[in-house]
JSON list of C-alpha atoms in Angstrom, two decimals:
[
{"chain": "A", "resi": 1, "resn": "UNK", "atom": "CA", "xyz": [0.32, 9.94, -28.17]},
{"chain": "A", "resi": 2, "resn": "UNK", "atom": "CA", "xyz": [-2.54, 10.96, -25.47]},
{"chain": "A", "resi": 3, "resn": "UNK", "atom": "CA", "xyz": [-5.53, 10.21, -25.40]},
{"chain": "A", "resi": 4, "resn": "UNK", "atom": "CA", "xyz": [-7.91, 12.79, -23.88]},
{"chain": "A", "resi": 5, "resn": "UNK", "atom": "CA", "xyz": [-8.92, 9.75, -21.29]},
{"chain": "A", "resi": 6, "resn": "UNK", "atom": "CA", "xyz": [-5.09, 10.15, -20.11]},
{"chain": "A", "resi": 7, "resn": "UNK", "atom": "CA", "xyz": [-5.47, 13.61, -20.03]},
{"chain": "A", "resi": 8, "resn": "UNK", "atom": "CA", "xyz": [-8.67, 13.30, -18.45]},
{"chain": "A", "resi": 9, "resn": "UNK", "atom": "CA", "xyz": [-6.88, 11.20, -15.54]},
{"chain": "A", "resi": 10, "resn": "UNK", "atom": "CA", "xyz": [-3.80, 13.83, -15.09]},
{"chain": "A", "resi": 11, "resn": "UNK", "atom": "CA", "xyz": [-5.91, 16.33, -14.76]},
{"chain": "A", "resi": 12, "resn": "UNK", "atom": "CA", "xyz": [-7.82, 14.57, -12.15]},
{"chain": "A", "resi": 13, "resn": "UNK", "atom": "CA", "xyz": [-4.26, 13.16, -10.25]},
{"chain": "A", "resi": 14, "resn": "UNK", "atom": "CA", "xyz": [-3.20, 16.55, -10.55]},
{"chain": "A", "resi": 15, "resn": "UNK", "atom": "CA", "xyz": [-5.82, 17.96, -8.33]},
{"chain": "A", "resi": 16, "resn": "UNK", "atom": "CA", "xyz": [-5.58, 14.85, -6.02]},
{"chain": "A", "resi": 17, "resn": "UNK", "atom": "CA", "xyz": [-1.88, 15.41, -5.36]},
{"chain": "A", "resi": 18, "resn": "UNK", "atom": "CA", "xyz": [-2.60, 19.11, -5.13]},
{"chain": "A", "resi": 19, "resn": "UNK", "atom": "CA", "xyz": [-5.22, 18.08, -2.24]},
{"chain": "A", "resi": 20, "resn": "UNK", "atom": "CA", "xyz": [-3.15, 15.92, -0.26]},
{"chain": "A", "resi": 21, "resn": "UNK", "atom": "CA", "xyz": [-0.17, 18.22, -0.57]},
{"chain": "A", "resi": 22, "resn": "UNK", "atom": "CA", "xyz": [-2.02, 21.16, 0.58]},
{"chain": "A", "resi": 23, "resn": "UNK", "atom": "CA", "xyz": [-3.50, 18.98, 3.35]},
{"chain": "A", "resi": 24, "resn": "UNK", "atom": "CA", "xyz": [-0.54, 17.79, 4.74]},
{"chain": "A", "resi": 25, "resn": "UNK", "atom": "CA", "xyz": [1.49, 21.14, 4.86]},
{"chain": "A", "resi": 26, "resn": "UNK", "atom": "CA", "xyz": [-1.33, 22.96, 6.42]},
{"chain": "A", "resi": 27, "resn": "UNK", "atom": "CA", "xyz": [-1.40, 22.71, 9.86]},
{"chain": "A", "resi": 28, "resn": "UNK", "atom": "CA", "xyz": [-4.45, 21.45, 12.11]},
{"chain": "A", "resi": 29, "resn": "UNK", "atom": "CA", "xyz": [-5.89, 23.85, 14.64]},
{"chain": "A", "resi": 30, "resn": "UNK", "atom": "CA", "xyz": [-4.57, 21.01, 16.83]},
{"chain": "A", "resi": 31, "resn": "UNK", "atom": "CA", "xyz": [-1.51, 20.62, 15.01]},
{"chain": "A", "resi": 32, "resn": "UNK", "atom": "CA", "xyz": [-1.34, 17.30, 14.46]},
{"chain": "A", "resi": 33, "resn": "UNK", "atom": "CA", "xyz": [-0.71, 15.71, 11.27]},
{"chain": "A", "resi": 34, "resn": "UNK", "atom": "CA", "xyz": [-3.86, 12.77, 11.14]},
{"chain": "A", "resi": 35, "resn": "UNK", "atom": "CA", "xyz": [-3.44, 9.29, 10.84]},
{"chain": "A", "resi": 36, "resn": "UNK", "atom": "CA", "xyz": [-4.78, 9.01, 6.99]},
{"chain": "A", "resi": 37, "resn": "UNK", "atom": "CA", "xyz": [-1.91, 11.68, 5.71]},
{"chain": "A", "resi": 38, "resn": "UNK", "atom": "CA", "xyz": [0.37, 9.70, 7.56]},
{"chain": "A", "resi": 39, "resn": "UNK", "atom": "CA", "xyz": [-0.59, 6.60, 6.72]},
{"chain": "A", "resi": 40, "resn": "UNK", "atom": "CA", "xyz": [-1.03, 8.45, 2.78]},
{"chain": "A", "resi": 41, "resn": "UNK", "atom": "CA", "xyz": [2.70, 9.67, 3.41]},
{"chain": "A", "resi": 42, "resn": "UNK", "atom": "CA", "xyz": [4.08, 6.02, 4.21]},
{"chain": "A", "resi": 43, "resn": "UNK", "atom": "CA", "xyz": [2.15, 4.28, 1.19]},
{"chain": "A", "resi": 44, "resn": "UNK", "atom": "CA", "xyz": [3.52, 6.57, -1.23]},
{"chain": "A", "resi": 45, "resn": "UNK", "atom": "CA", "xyz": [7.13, 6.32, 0.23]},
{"chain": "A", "resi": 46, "resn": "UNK", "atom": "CA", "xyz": [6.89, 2.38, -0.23]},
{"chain": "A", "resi": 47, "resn": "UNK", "atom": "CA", "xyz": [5.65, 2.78, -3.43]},
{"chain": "A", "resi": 48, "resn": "UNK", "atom": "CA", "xyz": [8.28, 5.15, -4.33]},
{"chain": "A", "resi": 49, "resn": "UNK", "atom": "CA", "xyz": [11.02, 2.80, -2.62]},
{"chain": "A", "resi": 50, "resn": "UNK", "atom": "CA", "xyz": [9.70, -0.07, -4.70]},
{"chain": "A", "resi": 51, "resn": "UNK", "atom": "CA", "xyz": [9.90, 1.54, -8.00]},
{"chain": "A", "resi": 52, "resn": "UNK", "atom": "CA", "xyz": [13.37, 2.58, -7.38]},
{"chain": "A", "resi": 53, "resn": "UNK", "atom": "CA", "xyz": [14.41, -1.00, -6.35]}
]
């Protein structure tokens, strides 16, 4: 069972992830992707890697 504090915290991951996403598909008016996302983008593929391991 939930509590609403975990629901509280999807809620609020959901709109992170829906942030970054829509920050790293939309393009820059100078097109390039900045460090953070990338750095965001190879964080969460470690993490990702690690978990699978």
């Amino acid at each position: 069972m939930s509590s609403d504090n975990d629901r509280g915290w999807n809620i609020v991951w959901g709109k992170a992830r829906t942030s970054v996403v829509a920050r790293a598909l939309g393009k820059k008016k100078n097109g390039d992707i900045s460090y953070l996302t990338l750095l965001g983008w190879v964080l969460l593929g470690l993490f990702v890697y690690v978990q699978v391991l």
